[in-house]
Backbone as JSON, one array per atom type, in Angstrom:
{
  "sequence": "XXXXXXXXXXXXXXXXXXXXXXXXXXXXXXXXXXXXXXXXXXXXXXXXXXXXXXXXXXXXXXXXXXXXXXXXXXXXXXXXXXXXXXXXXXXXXXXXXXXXXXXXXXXXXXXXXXXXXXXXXXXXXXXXXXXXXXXXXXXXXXXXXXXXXXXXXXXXXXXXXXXXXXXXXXXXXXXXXXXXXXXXXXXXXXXXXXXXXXXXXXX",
  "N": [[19.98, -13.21, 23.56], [20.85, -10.12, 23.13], [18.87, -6.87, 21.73], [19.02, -4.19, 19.69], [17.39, -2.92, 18.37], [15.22, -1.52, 18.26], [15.67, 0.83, 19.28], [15.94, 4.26, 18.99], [18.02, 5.72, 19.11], [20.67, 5.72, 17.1], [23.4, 6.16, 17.41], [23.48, 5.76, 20.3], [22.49, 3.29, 20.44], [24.71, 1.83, 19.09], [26.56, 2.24, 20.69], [26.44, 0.22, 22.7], [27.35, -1.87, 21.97], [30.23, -3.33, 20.9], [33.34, -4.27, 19.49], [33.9, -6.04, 16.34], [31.87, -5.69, 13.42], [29.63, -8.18, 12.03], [28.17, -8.06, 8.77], [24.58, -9.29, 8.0], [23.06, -8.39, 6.28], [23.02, -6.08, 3.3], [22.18, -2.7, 2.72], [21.17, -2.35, 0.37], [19.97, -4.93, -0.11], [18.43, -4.99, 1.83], [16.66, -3.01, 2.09], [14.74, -3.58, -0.5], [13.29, -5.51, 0.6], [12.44, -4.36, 2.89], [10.58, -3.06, 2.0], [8.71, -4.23, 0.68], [7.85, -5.85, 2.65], [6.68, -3.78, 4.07], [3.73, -2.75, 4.14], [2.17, -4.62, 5.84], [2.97, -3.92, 8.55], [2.22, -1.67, 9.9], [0.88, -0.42, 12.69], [-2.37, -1.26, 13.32], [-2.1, -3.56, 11.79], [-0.26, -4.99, 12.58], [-1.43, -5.92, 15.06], [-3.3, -7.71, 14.3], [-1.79, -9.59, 12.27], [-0.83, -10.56, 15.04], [-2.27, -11.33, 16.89], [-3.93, -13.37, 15.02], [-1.59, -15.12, 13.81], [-0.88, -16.23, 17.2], [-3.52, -17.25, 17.59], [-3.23, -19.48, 15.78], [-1.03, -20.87, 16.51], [-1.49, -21.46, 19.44], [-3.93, -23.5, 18.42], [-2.52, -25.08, 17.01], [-0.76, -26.41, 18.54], [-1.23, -26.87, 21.42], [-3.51, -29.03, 21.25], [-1.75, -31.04, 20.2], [0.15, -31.43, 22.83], [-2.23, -32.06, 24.6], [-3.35, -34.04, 23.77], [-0.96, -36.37, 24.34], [-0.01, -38.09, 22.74], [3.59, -37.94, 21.47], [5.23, -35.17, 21.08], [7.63, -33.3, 21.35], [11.32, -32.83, 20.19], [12.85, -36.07, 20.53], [15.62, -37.1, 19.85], [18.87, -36.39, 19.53], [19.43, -34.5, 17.48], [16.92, -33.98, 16.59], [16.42, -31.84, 18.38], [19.16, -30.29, 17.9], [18.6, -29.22, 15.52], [15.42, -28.32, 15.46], [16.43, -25.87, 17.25], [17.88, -24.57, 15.76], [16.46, -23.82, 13.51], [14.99, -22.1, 14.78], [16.82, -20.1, 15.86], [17.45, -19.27, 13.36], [15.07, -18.05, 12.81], [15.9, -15.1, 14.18], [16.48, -13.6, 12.57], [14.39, -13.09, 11.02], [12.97, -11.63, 12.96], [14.78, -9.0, 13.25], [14.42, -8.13, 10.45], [11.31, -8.15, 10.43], [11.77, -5.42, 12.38], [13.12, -3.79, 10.92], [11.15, -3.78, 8.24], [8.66, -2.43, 9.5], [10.1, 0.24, 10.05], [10.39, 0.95, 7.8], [7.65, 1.16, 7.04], [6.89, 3.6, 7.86], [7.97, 5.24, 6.87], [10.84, 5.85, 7.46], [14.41, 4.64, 6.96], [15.8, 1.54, 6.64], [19.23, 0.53, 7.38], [21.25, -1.49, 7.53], [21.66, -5.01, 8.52], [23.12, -6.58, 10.74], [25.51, -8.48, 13.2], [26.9, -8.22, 16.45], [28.98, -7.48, 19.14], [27.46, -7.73, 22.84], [27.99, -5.35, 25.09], [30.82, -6.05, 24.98], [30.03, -9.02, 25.81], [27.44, -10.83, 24.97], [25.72, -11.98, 22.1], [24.86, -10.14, 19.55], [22.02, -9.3, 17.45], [21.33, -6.37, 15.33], [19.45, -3.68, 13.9], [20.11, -1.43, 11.97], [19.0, 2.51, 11.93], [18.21, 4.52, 9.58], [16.69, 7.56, 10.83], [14.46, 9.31, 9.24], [13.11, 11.8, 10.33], [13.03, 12.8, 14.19], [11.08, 10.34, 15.52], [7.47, 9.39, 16.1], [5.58, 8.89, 18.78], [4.29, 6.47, 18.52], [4.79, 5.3, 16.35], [7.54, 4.82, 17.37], [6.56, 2.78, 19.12], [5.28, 1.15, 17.25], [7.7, 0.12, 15.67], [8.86, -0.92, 17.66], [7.74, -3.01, 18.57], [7.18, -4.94, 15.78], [9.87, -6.56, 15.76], [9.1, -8.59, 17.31], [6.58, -9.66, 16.28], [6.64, -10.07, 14.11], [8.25, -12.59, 14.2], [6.25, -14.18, 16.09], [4.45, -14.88, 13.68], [5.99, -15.75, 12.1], [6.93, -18.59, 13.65], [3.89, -19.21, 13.68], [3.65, -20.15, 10.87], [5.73, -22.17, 11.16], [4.21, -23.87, 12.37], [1.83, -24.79, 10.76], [3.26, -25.82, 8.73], [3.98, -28.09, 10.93], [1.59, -28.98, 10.52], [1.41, -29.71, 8.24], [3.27, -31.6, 7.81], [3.08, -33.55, 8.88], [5.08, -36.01, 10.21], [7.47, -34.85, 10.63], [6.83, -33.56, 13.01], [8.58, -34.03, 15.25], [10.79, -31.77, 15.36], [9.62, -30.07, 14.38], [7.9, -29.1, 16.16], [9.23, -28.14, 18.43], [10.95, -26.71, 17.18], [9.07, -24.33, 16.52], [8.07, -23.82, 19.3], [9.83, -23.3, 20.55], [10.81, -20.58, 19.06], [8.44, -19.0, 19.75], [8.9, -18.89, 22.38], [11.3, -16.98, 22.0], [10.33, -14.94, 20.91], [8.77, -13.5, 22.89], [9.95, -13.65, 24.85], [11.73, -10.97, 24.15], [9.66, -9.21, 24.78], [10.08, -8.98, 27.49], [10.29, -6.64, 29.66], [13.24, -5.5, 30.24], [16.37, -4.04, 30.21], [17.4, -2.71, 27.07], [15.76, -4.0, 25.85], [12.6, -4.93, 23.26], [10.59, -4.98, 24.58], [10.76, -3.24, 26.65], [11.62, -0.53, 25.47], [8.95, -0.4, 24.02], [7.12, 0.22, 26.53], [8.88, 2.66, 27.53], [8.01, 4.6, 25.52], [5.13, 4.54, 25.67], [4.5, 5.56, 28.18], [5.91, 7.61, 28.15], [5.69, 11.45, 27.83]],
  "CA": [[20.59, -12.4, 22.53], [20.85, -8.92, 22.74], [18.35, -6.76, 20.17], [19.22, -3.06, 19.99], [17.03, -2.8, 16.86], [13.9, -0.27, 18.81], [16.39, 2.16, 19.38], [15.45, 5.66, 18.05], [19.34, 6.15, 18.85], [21.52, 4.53, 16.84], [25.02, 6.08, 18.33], [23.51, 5.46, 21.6], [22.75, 1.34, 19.86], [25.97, 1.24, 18.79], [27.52, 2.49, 21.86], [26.35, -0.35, 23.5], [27.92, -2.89, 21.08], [31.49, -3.58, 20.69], [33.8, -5.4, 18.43], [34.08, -6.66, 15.11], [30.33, -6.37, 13.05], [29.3, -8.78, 10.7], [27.09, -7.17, 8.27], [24.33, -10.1, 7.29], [22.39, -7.68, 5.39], [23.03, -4.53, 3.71], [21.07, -1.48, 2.24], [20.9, -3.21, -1.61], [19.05, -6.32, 0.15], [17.2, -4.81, 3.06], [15.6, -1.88, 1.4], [13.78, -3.77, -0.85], [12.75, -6.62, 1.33], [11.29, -3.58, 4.07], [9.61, -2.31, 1.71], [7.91, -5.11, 0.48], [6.57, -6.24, 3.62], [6.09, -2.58, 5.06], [1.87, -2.81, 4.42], [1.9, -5.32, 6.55], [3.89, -3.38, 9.91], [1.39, -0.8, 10.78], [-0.06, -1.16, 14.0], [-3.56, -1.97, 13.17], [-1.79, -4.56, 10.94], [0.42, -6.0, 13.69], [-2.58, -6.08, 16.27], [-4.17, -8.47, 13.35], [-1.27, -10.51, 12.45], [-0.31, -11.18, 15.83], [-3.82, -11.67, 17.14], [-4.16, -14.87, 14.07], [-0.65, -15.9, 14.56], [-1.05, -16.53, 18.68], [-4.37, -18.68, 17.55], [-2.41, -21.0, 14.77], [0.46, -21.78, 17.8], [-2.07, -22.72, 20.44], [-4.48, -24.43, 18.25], [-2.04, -26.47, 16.87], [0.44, -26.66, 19.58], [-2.0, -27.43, 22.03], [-4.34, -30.04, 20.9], [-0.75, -32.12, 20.54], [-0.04, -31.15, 23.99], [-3.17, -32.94, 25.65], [-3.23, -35.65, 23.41], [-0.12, -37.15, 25.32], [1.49, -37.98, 21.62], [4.94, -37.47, 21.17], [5.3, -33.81, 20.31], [9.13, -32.97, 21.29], [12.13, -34.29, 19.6], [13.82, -37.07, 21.27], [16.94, -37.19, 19.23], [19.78, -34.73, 19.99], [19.57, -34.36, 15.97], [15.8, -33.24, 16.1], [16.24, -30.65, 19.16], [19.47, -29.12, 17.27], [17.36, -28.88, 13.87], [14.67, -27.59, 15.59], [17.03, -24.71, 18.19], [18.91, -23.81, 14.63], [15.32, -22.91, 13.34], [14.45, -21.03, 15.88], [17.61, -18.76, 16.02], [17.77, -18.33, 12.26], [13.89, -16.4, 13.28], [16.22, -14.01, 14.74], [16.92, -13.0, 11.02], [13.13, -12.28, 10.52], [13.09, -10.48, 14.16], [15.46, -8.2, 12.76], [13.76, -7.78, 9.15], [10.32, -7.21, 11.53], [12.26, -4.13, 12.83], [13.05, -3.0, 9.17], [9.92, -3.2, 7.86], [8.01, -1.0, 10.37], [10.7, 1.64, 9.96], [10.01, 1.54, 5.99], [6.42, 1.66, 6.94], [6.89, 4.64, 8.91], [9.01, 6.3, 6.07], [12.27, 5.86, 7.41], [15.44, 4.05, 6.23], [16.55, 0.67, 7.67], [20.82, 0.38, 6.28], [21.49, -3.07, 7.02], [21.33, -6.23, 9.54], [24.54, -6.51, 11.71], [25.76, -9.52, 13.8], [28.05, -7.99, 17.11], [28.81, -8.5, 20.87], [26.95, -6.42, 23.23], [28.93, -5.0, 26.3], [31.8, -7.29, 25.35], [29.74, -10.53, 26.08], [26.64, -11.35, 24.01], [25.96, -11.62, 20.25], [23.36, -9.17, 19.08], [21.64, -9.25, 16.21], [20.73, -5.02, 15.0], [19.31, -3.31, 12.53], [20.87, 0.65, 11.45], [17.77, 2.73, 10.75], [18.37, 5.86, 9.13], [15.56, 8.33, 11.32], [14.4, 11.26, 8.3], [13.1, 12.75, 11.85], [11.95, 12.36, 15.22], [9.81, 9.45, 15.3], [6.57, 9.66, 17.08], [5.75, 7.66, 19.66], [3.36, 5.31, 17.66], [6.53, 4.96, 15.47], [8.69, 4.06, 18.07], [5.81, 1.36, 19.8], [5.44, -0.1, 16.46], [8.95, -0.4, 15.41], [9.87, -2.21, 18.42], [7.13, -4.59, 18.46], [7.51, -5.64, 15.07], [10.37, -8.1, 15.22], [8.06, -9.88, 17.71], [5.05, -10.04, 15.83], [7.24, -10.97, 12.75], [8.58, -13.91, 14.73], [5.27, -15.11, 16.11], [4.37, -15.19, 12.37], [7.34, -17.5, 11.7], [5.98, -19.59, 14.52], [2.66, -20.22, 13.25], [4.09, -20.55, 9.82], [6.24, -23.5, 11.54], [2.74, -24.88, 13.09], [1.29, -24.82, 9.85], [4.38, -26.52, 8.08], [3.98, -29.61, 11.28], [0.01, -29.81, 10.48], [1.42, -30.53, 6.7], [4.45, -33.14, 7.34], [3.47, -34.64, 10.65], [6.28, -37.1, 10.41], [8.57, -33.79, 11.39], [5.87, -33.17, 14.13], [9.66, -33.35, 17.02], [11.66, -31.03, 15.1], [8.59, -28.66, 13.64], [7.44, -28.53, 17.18], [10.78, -27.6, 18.9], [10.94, -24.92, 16.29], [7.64, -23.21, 16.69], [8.11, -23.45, 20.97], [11.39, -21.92, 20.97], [9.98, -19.39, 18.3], [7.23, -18.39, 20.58], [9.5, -18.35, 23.45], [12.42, -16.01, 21.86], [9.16, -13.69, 20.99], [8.02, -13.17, 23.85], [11.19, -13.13, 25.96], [12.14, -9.68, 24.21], [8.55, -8.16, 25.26], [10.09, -8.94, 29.08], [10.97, -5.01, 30.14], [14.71, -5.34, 30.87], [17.05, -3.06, 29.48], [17.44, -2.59, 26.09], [14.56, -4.95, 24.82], [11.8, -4.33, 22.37], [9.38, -4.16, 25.44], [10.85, -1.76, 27.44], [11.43, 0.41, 24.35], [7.44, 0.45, 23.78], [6.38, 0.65, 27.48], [8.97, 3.62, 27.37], [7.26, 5.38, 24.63], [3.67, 4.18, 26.25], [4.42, 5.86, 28.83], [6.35, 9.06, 28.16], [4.65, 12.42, 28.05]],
  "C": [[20.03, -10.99, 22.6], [19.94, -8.36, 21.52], [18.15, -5.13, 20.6], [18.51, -1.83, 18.89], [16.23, -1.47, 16.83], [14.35, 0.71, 18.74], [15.95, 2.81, 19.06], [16.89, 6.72, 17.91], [20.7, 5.37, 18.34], [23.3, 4.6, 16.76], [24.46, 5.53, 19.36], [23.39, 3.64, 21.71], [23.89, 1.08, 20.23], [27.02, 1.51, 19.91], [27.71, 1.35, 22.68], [27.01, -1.75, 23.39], [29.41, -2.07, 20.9], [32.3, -4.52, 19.93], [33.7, -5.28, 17.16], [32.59, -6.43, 14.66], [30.53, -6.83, 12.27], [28.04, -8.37, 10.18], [26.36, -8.54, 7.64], [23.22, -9.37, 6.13], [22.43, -6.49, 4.62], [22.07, -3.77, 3.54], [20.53, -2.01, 1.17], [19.8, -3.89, -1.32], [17.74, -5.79, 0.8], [16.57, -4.03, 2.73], [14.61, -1.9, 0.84], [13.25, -4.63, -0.16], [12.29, -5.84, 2.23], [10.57, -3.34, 3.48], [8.34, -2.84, 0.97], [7.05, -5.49, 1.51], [5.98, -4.8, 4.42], [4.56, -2.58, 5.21], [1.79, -3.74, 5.32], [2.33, -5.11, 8.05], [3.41, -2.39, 10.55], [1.24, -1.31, 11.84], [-0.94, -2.21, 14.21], [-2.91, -3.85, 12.52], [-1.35, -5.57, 11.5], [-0.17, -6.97, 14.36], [-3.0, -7.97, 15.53], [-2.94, -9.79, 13.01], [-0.71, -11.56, 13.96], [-1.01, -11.92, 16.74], [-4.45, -14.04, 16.43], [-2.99, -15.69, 14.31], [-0.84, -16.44, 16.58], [-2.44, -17.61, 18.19], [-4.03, -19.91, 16.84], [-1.74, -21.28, 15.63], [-0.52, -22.34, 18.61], [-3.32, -23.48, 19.62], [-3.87, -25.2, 17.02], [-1.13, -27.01, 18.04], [-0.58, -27.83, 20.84], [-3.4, -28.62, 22.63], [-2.88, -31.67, 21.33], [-0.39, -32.32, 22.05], [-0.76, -31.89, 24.76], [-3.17, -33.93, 25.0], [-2.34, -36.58, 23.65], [0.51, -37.72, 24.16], [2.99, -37.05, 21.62], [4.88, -35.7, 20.16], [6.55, -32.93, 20.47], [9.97, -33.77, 20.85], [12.44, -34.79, 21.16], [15.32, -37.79, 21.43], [17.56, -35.76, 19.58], [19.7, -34.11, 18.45], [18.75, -33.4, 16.12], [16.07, -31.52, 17.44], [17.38, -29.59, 18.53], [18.86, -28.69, 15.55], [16.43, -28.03, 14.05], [15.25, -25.62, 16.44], [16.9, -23.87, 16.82], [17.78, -23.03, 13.9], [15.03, -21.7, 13.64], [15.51, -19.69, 16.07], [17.74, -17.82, 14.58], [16.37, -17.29, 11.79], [14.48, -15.28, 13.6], [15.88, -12.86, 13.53], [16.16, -12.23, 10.99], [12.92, -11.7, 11.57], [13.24, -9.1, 13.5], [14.88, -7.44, 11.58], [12.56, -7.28, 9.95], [10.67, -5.99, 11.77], [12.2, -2.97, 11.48], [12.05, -1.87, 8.4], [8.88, -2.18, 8.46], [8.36, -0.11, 9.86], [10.36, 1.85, 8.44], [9.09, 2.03, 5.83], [6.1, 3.22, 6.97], [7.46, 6.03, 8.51], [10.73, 6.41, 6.32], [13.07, 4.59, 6.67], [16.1, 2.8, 6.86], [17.83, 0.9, 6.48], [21.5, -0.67, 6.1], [21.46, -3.62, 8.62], [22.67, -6.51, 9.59], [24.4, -7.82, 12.96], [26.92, -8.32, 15.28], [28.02, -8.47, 18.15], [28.23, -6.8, 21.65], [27.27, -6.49, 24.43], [29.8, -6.17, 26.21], [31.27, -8.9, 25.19], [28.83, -11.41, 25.12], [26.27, -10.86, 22.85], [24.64, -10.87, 20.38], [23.56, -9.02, 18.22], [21.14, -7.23, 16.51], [20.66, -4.83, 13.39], [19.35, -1.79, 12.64], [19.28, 1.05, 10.86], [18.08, 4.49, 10.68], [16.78, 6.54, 9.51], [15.47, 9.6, 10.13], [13.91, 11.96, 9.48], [12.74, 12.15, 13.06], [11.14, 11.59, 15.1], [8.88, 9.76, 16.42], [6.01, 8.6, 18.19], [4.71, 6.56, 19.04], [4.37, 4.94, 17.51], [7.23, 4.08, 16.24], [7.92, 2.19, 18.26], [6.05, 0.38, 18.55], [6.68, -0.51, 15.6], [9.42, -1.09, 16.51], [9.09, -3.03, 18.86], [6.94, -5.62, 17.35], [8.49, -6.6, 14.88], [9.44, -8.87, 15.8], [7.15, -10.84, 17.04], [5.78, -10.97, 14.41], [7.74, -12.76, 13.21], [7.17, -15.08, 15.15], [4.53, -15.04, 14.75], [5.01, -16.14, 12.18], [7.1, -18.48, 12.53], [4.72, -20.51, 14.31], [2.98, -20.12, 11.7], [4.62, -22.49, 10.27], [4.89, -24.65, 12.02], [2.38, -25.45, 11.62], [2.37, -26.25, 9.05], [4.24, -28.23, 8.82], [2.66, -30.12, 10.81], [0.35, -30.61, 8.93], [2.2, -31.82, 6.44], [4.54, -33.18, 9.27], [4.77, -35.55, 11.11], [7.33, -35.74, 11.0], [8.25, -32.96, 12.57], [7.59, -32.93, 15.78], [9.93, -32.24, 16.27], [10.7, -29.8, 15.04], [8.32, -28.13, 14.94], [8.21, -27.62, 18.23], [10.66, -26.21, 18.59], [10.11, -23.98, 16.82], [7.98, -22.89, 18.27], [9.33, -22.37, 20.96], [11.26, -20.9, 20.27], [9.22, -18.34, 19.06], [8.3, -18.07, 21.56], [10.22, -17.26, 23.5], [11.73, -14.79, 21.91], [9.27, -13.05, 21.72], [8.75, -13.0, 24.57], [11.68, -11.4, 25.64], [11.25, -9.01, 24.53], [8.71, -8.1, 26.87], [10.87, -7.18, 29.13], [12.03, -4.83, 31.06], [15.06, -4.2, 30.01], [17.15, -3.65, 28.26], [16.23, -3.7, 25.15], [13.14, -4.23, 24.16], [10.65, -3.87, 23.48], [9.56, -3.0, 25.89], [10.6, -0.51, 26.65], [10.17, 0.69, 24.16], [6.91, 0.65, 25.0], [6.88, 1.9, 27.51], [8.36, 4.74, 26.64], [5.53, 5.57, 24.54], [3.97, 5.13, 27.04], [4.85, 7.95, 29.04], [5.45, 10.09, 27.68], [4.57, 12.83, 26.65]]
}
């Protein structure tokens, strides 16, 4: 899935998207919900949540793991229970993006469903720039959905250490959680990595 959220251009976003949008969020909703979690989207802040989150996934994930117990579903039920989890993280991806930009002083306008070049759905989020962002800005607006997601990840860990009996589905969740993460920090086009190695890197 497409995530065009890093942008710092949001004709040049929307250029890239086509079609029909479905708006799942607008300005009313998302404004106050960035700005609620914005203390928490700094950098330093990120570093720190994402730092504690990454140790709740592998030390719960991984203990199940070697202990050779059942720790994936086995039912087609529990693996779509657990996928459907895992995509409706996108949500908080997206909100991740938000909040930064609130941090940061700017304006997210709402959370958008479209297709990007014709083919795949992308989730975005509209952020009204009051100026030039700086390149901090940029880095940590487009590593925040991540970090927000591996949050929701070891939230999900947390959730299997409490109702073991949902230990396939919880676990599902959290993996494919971690995985979606971490797939947008791969430095293809348009993903949250590239966006901060770009801004790492530029002069």
């Amino acid at each position: 899935m497409h995530d065009c959220s890093a942008s710092t251009d949001t004709a040049t976003c929307r250029s890239e998207l086509s079609g029909r949008i479905w708006t799942l969020l607008t300005e009313k909703y998302l404004g106050p919900a960035s700005r609620l979690l914005a203390p928490g989207f700094d950098l330093k802040a990120m570093c720190l949540i994402a730092a504690l989150s990454t140790l709740i996934i592998v030390g719960t994930m991984l203990p199940l793991i070697l202990s050779g117990d059942r720790f994936l579903p086995r039912s087609v039920v529990e693996q779509a229970i657990g996928l459907l989890i895992a995509l409706m993280t996108l949500l908080g991806h997206e909100l991740g993006h938000a909040a930064a930009a609130s941090r940061y002083g700017h304006k997210p306008l709402q959370v958008g469903i479209t297709l990007h070049r014709h083919m795949f759905p992308a989730l975005f989020v509209d952020i009204g720039y009051r100026e030039s962002p700086s390149r901090n800005e940029v880095i940590g607006i487009a590593l925040a959905g991540c970090v927000a997601q591996l949050l929701l990840a070891a939230a999900l860990c947390l959730l299997l250490m409490a109702f073991p009996s949902l230990v396939g589905t919880l676990s599902m969740a959290a993996l494919a959680t971690t995985g979606l993460a971490f797939a947008q920090l791969i430095p293809c086009s348009g993903s949250d990595g590239a966006v901060a190695i770009a801004a790492l890197t530029s002069n």
